[in-house]
CSV table of C-alpha atoms in Angstrom, one decimal:
chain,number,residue,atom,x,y,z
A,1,UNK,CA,47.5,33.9,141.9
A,2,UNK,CA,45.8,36.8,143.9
A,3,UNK,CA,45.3,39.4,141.5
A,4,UNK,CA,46.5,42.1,143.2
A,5,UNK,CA,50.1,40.5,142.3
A,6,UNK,CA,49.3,40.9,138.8
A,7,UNK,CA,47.5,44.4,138.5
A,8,UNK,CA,50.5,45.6,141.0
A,9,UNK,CA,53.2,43.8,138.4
A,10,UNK,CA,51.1,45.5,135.3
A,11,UNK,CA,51.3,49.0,136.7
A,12,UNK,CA,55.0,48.7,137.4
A,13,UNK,CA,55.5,47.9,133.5
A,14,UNK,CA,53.0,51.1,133.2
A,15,UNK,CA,55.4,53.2,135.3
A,16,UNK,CA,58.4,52.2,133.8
A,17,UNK,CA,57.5,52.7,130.7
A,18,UNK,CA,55.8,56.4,131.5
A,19,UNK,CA,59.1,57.5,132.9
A,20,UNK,CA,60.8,56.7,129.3
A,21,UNK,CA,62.8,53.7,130.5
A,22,UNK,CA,62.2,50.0,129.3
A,23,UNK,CA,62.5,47.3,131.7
A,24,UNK,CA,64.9,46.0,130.2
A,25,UNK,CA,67.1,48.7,131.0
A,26,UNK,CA,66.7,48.3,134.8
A,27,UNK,CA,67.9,44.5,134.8
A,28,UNK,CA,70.2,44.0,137.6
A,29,UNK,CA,70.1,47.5,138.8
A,30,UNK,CA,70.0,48.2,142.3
A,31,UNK,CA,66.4,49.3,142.0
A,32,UNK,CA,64.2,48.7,145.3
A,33,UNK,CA,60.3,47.4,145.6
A,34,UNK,CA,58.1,49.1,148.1
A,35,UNK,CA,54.4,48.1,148.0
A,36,UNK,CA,51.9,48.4,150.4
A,37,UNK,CA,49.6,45.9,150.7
A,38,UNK,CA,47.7,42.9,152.7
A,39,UNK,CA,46.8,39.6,152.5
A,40,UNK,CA,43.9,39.6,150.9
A,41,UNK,CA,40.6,37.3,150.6
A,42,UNK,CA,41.2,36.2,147.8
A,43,UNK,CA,41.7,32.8,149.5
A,44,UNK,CA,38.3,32.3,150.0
A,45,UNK,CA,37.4,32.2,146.3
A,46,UNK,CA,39.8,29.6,145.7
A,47,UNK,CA,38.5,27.7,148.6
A,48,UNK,CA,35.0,27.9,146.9
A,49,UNK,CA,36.1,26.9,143.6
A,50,UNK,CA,38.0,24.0,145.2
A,51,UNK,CA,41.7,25.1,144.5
A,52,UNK,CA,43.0,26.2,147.5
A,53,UNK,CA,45.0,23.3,147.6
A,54,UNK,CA,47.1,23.8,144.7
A,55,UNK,CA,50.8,24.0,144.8
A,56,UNK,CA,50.7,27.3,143.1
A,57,UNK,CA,48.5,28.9,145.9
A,58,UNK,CA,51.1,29.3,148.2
A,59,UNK,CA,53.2,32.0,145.9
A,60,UNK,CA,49.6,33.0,144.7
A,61,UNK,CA,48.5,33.7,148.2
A,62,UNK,CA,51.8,35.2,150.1
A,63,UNK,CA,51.9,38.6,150.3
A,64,UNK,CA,55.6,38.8,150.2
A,65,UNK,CA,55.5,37.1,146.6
A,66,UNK,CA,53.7,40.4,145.7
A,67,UNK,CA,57.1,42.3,145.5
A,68,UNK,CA,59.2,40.3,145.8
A,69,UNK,CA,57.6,39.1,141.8
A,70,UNK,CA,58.6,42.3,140.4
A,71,UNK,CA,62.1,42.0,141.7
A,72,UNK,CA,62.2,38.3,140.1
A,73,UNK,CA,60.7,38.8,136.7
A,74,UNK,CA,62.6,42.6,136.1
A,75,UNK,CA,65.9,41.3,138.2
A,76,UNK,CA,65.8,43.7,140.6
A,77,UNK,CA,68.6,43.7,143.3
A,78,UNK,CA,67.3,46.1,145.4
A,79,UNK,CA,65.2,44.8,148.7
A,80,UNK,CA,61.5,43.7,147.6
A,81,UNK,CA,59.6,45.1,151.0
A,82,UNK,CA,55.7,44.8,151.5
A,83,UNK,CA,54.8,47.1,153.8
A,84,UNK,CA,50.9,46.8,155.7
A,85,UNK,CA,50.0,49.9,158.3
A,86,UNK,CA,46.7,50.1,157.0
A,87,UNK,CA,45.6,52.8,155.8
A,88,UNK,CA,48.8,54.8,155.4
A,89,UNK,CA,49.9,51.7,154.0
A,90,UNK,CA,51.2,53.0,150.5
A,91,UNK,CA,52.4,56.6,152.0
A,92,UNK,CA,54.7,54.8,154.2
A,93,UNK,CA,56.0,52.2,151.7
A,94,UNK,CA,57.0,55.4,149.4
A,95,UNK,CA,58.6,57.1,153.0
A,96,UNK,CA,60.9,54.1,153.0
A,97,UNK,CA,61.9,54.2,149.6
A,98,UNK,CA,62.9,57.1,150.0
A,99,UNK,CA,64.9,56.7,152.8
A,100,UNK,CA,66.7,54.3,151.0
A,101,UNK,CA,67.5,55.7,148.3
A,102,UNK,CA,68.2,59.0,150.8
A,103,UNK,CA,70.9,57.2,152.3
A,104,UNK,CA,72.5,55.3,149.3
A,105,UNK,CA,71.7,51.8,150.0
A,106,UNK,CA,69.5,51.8,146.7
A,107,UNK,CA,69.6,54.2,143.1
A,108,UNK,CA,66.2,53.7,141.9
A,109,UNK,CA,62.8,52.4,143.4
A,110,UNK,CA,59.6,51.1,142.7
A,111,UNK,CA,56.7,52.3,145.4
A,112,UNK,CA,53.3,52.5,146.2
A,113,UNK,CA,49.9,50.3,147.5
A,114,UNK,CA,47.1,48.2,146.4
A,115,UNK,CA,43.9,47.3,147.4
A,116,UNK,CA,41.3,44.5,146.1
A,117,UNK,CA,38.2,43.0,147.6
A,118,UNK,CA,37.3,40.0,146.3
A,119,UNK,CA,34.3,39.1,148.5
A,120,UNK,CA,31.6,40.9,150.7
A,121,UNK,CA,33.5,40.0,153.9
A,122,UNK,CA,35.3,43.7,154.4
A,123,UNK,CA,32.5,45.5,154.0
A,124,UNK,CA,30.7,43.8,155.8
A,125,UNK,CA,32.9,43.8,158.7
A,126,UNK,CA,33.5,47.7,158.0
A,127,UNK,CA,29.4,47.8,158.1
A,128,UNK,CA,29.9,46.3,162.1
A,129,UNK,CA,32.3,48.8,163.0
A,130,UNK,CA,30.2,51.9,161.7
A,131,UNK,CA,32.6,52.8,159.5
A,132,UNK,CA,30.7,53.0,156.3
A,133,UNK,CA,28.6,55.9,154.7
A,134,UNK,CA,24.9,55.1,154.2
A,135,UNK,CA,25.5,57.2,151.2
A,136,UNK,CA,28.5,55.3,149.7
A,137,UNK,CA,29.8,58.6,149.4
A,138,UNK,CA,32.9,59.8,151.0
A,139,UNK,CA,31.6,63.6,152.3
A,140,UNK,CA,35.4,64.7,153.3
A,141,UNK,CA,34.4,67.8,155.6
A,142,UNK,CA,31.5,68.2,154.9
A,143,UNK,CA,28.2,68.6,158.1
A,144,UNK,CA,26.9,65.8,156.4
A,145,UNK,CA,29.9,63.2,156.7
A,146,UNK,CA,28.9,59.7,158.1
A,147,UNK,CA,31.6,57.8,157.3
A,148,UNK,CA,33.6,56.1,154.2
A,149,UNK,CA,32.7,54.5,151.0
A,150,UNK,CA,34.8,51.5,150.2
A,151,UNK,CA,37.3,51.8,147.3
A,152,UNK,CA,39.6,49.6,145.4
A,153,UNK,CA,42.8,50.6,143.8
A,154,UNK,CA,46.7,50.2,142.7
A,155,UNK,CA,49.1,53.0,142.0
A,156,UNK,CA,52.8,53.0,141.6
A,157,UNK,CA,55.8,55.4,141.4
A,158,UNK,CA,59.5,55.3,140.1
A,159,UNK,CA,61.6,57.3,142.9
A,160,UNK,CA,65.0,58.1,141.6
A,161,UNK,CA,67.3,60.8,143.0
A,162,UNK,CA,66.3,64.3,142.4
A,163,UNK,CA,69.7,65.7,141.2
A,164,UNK,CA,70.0,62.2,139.3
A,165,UNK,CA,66.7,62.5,137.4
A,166,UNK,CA,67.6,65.9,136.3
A,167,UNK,CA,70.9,65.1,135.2
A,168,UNK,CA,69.2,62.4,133.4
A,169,UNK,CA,66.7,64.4,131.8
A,170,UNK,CA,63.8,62.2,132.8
A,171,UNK,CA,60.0,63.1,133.0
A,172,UNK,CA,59.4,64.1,136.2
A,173,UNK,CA,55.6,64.8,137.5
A,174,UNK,CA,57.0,66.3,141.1
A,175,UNK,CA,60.2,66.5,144.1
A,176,UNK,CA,59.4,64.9,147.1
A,177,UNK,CA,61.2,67.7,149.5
A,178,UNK,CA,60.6,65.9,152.9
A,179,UNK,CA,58.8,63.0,154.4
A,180,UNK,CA,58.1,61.0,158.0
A,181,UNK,CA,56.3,58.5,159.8
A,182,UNK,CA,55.4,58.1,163.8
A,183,UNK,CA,52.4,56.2,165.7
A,184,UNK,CA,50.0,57.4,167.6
A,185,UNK,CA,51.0,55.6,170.6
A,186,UNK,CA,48.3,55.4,173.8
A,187,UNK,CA,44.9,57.1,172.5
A,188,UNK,CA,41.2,56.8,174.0
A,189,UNK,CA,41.0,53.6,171.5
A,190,UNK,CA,43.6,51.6,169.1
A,191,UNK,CA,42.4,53.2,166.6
A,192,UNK,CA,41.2,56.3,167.7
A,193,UNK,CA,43.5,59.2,165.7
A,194,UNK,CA,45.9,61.4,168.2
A,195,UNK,CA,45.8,65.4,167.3
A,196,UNK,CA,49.1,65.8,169.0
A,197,UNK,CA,51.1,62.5,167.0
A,198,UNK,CA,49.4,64.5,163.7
A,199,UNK,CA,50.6,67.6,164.5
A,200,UNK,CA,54.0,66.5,165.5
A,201,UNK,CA,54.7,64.5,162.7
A,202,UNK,CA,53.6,67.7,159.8
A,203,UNK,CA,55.8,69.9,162.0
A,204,UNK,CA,58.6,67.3,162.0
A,205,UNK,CA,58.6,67.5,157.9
A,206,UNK,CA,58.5,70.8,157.7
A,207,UNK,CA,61.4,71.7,159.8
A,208,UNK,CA,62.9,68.6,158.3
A,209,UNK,CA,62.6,70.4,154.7
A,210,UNK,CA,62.8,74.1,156.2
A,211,UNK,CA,60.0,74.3,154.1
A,212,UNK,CA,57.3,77.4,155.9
A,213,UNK,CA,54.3,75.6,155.7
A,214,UNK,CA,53.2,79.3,154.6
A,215,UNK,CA,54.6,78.6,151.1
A,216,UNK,CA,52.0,75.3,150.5
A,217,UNK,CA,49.5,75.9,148.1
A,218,UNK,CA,47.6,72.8,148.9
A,219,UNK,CA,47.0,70.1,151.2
A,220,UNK,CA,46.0,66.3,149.8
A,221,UNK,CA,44.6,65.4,153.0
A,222,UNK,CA,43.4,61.5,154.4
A,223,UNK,CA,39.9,63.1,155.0
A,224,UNK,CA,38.0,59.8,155.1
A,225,UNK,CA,34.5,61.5,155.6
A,226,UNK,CA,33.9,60.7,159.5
A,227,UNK,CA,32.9,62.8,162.3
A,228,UNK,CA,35.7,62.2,164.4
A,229,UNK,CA,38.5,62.3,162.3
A,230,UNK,CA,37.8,64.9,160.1
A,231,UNK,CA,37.9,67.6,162.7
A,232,UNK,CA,41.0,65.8,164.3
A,233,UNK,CA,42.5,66.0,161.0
A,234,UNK,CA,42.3,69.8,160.6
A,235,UNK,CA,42.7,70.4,164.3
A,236,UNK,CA,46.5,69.0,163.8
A,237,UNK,CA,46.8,70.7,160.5
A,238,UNK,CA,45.9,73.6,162.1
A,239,UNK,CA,48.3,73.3,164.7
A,240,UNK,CA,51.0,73.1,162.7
A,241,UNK,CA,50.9,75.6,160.2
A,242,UNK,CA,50.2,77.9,163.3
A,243,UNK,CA,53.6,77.4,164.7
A,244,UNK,CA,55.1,78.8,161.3
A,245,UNK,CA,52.5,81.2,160.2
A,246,UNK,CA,49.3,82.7,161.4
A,247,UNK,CA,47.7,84.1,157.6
A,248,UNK,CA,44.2,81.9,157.2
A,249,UNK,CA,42.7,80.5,154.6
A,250,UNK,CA,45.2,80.5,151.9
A,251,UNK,CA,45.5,77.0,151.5
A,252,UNK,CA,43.2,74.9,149.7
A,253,UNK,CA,42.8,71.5,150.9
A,254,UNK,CA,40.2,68.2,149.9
A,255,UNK,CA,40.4,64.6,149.7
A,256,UNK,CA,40.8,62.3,146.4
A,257,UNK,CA,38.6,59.4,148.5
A,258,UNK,CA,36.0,62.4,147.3
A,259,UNK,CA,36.2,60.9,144.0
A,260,UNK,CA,36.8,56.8,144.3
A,261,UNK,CA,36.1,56.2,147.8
A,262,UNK,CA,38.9,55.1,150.5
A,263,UNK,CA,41.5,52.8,148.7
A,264,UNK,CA,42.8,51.7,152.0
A,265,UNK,CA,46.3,50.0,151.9
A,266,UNK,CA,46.4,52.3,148.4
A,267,UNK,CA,44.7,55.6,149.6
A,268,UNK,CA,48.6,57.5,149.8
A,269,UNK,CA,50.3,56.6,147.2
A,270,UNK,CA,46.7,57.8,145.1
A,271,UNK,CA,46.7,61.2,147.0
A,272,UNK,CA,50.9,61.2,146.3
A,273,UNK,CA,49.6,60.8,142.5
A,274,UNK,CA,46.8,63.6,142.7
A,275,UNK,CA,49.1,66.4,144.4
A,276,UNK,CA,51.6,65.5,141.9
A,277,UNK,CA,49.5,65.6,138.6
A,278,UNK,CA,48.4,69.1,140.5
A,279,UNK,CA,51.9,70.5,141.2
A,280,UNK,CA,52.8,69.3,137.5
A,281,UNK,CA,49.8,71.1,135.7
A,282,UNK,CA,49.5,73.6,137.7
A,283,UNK,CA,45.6,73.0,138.1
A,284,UNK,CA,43.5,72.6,141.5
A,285,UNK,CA,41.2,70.4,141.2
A,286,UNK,CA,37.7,70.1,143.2
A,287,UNK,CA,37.3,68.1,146.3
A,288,UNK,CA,33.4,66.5,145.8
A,289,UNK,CA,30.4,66.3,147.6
A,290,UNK,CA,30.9,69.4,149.6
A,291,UNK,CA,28.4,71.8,151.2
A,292,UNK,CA,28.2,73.0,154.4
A,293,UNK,CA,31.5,72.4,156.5
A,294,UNK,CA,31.7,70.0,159.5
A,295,UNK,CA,30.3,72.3,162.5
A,296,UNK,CA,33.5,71.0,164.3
A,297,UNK,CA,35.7,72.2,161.5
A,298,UNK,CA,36.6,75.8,162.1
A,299,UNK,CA,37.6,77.2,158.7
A,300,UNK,CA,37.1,80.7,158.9
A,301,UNK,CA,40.2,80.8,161.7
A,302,UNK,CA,42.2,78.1,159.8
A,303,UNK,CA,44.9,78.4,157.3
A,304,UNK,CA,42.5,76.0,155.5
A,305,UNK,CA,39.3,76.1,152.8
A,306,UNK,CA,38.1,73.2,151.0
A,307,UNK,CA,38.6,73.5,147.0
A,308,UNK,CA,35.0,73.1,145.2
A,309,UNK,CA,36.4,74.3,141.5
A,310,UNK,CA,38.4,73.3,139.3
A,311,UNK,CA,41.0,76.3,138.5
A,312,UNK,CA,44.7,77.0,137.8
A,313,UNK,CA,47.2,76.8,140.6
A,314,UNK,CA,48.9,80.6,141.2
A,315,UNK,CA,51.9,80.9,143.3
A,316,UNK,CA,53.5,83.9,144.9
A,317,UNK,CA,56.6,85.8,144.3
A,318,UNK,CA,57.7,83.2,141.5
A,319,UNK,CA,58.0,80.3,144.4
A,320,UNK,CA,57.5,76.8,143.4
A,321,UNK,CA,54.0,75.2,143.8
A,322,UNK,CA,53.7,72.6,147.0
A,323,UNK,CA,51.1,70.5,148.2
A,324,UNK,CA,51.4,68.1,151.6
A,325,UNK,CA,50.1,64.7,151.4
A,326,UNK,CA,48.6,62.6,154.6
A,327,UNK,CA,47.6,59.4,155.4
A,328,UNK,CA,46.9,58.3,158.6
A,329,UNK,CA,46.8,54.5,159.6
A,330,UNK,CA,43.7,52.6,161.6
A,331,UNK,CA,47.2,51.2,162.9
A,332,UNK,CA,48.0,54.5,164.6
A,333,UNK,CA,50.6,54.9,162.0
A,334,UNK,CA,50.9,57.8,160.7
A,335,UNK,CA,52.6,59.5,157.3
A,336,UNK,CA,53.3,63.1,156.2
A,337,UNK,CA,54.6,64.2,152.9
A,338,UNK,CA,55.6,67.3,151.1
A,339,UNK,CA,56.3,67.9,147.6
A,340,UNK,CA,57.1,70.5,144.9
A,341,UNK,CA,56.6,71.1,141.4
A,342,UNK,CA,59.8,70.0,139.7
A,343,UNK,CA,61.8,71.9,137.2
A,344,UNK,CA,61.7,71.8,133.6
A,345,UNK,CA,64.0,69.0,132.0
A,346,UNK,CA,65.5,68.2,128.6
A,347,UNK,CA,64.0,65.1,127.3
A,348,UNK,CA,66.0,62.1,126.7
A,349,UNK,CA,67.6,61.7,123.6
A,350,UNK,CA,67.5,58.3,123.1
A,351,UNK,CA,66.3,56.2,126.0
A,352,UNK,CA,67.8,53.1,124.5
A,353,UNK,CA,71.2,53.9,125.5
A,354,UNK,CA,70.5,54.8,128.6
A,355,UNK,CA,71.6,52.9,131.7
């Protein structure tokens, strides 16, 4: 079995379990599985160990199996969905779960991405493309950016309605108050970014929310430490703040791939997971390896600065805390995100009994 279907089966046990619920208890519910993920080459190591021709390595290998094994062995009836966009891989699998829990076609749902290398062969092909820091260090905005350092990673979420989970008195780490997808459709290059699809696609959430961008505290952004897409990055940002609000520099913004490198088919659901440990503790934390800005980053006349410390999160006029997540596929598919600190619950009683 490709490991990735194990670690992503063993985190969605961890989830579970950190939301106060027992898998048990979610037996034959209409709970949905959203993962983002590839095929990965893991079928080369069974090749070289001479077991690629077992009967078991065509469950092991297909990347369908990897959700649809959490639906079979937790009896989920909700749909089992692997999702693969690349990069925004993960962002967009937690988008659609959304969506479907949005429009009442599921209650509960299971969403996020991983990412495992079990040869040299990506990075190597990465290495072709140009795509990888000398450094092995991802320098998200920084003048001395050059590129990414590969990472490897597996995050999961339990999505349940808002109004449900409160009722319920469950944990809750964050509200997701609006999300979309779009492509970047004819660029210079497949996959070249598009400042304009960007733009677009933050404005569409925010009007989507009516959320004034004015109001976010902080911005998780895909910052994979290039000199192209950086810039583009902010540019679009920029942009679409701009049409709500013209105050600069009053929201922080940084890059978890800072910390682990680029997860790839994981890297959103990992910055939906830092913004939301943020929001929920009410902390900023730094984004690394951080200078002297990009020369093609304009700061000083953005709503933007990069976050170097680690401090506590202050809000204004008693509004809640909110932080934007993006990930941006080499697809050309694009994902936005916004979220807010949730409200204070009751804790369960007794989990046991509930449903």
């Amino acid at each position: 079995m490709d490991p990735q279907q194990r670690l992503f089966l063993e985190e969605a046990y961890h989830t579970i379990e950190d939301a106060g619920y027992t898998p048990e208890q979610l037996q034959g519910k209409n709970c949905g599985v959203f993962v983002g993920a590839a095929k990965s080459d893991y079928a080369q190591v069974l090749a070289d160990a001479g077991m690629l021709t077992s009967r078991w390595a065509i469950t092991g290998l297909d990347v369908s199996i990897l959700a649809a094994r959490i639906a079979y062995f937790l009896d989920l009836r909700g749909p089992a969905v692997v999702v693969d966009t690349a990069c925004s891989s993960s962002l967009v699998a937690i988008h659609q779960a959304c969506e479907s829990i949005r429009s009442g076609e599921i209650d509960l749902a299971l969403a996020g991405g991983i990412a495992l290398n079990f040869t040299p062969l990506a990075c190597i092909q990465a290495c072709q493309f140009q795509m990888l820091s000398p450094e092995a260090r991802c320098k998200t905005f920084d003048a001395s950016a050059s590129g990414f350092a590969p990472g490897e990673g597996c995050g999961v979420l339990l999505l349940k309605r808002a109004t449900q989970a409160l009722a319920d008195g469950d944990q809750l780490y964050a509200i997701i108050k609006g999300s979309a997808i779009n492509q970047d459709g004819s660029t210079t290059g497949i996959t070249a970014p598009s400042i304009r699809s960007q733009s677009n696609l933050e404005q569409d959430v925010y009007h989507k929310a009516a959320i004034n961008p004015a109001t976010i505290g902080y911005v998780e952004a895909h910052g994979t430490g290039t000199a192209l897409g950086d810039p583009i990055e902010v540019t679009a940002l920029s942009e679409a703040f701009s049409a709500f609000t013209s105050r600069k520099q009053f929201c922080a913004i940084g890059s978890i791939k800072t910390n682990f490198g680029h997860t790839t088919w994981a890297a959103g659901v990992a910055g939906v997971i830092k913004a939301a440990l943020c929001l929920k503790y009410a902390t900023m934390v730094p984004s690394l390896h951080f200078s002297q800005a990009n020369p093609h980053i304009d700061f000083a006349n953005s709503p933007f600065y990069v976050n170097t410390e680690c401090k506590a999160w202050q809000t204004e006029d008693g509004l809640p805390r909110r932080a934007a997540v993006s990930s941006f596929g080499l697809s050309g598919t694009n994902a936005h995100m916004l979220l807010e600190s949730a409200p204070p619950t009751l804790a369960k009683s007794n989990t046991n009994e509930r449903p």
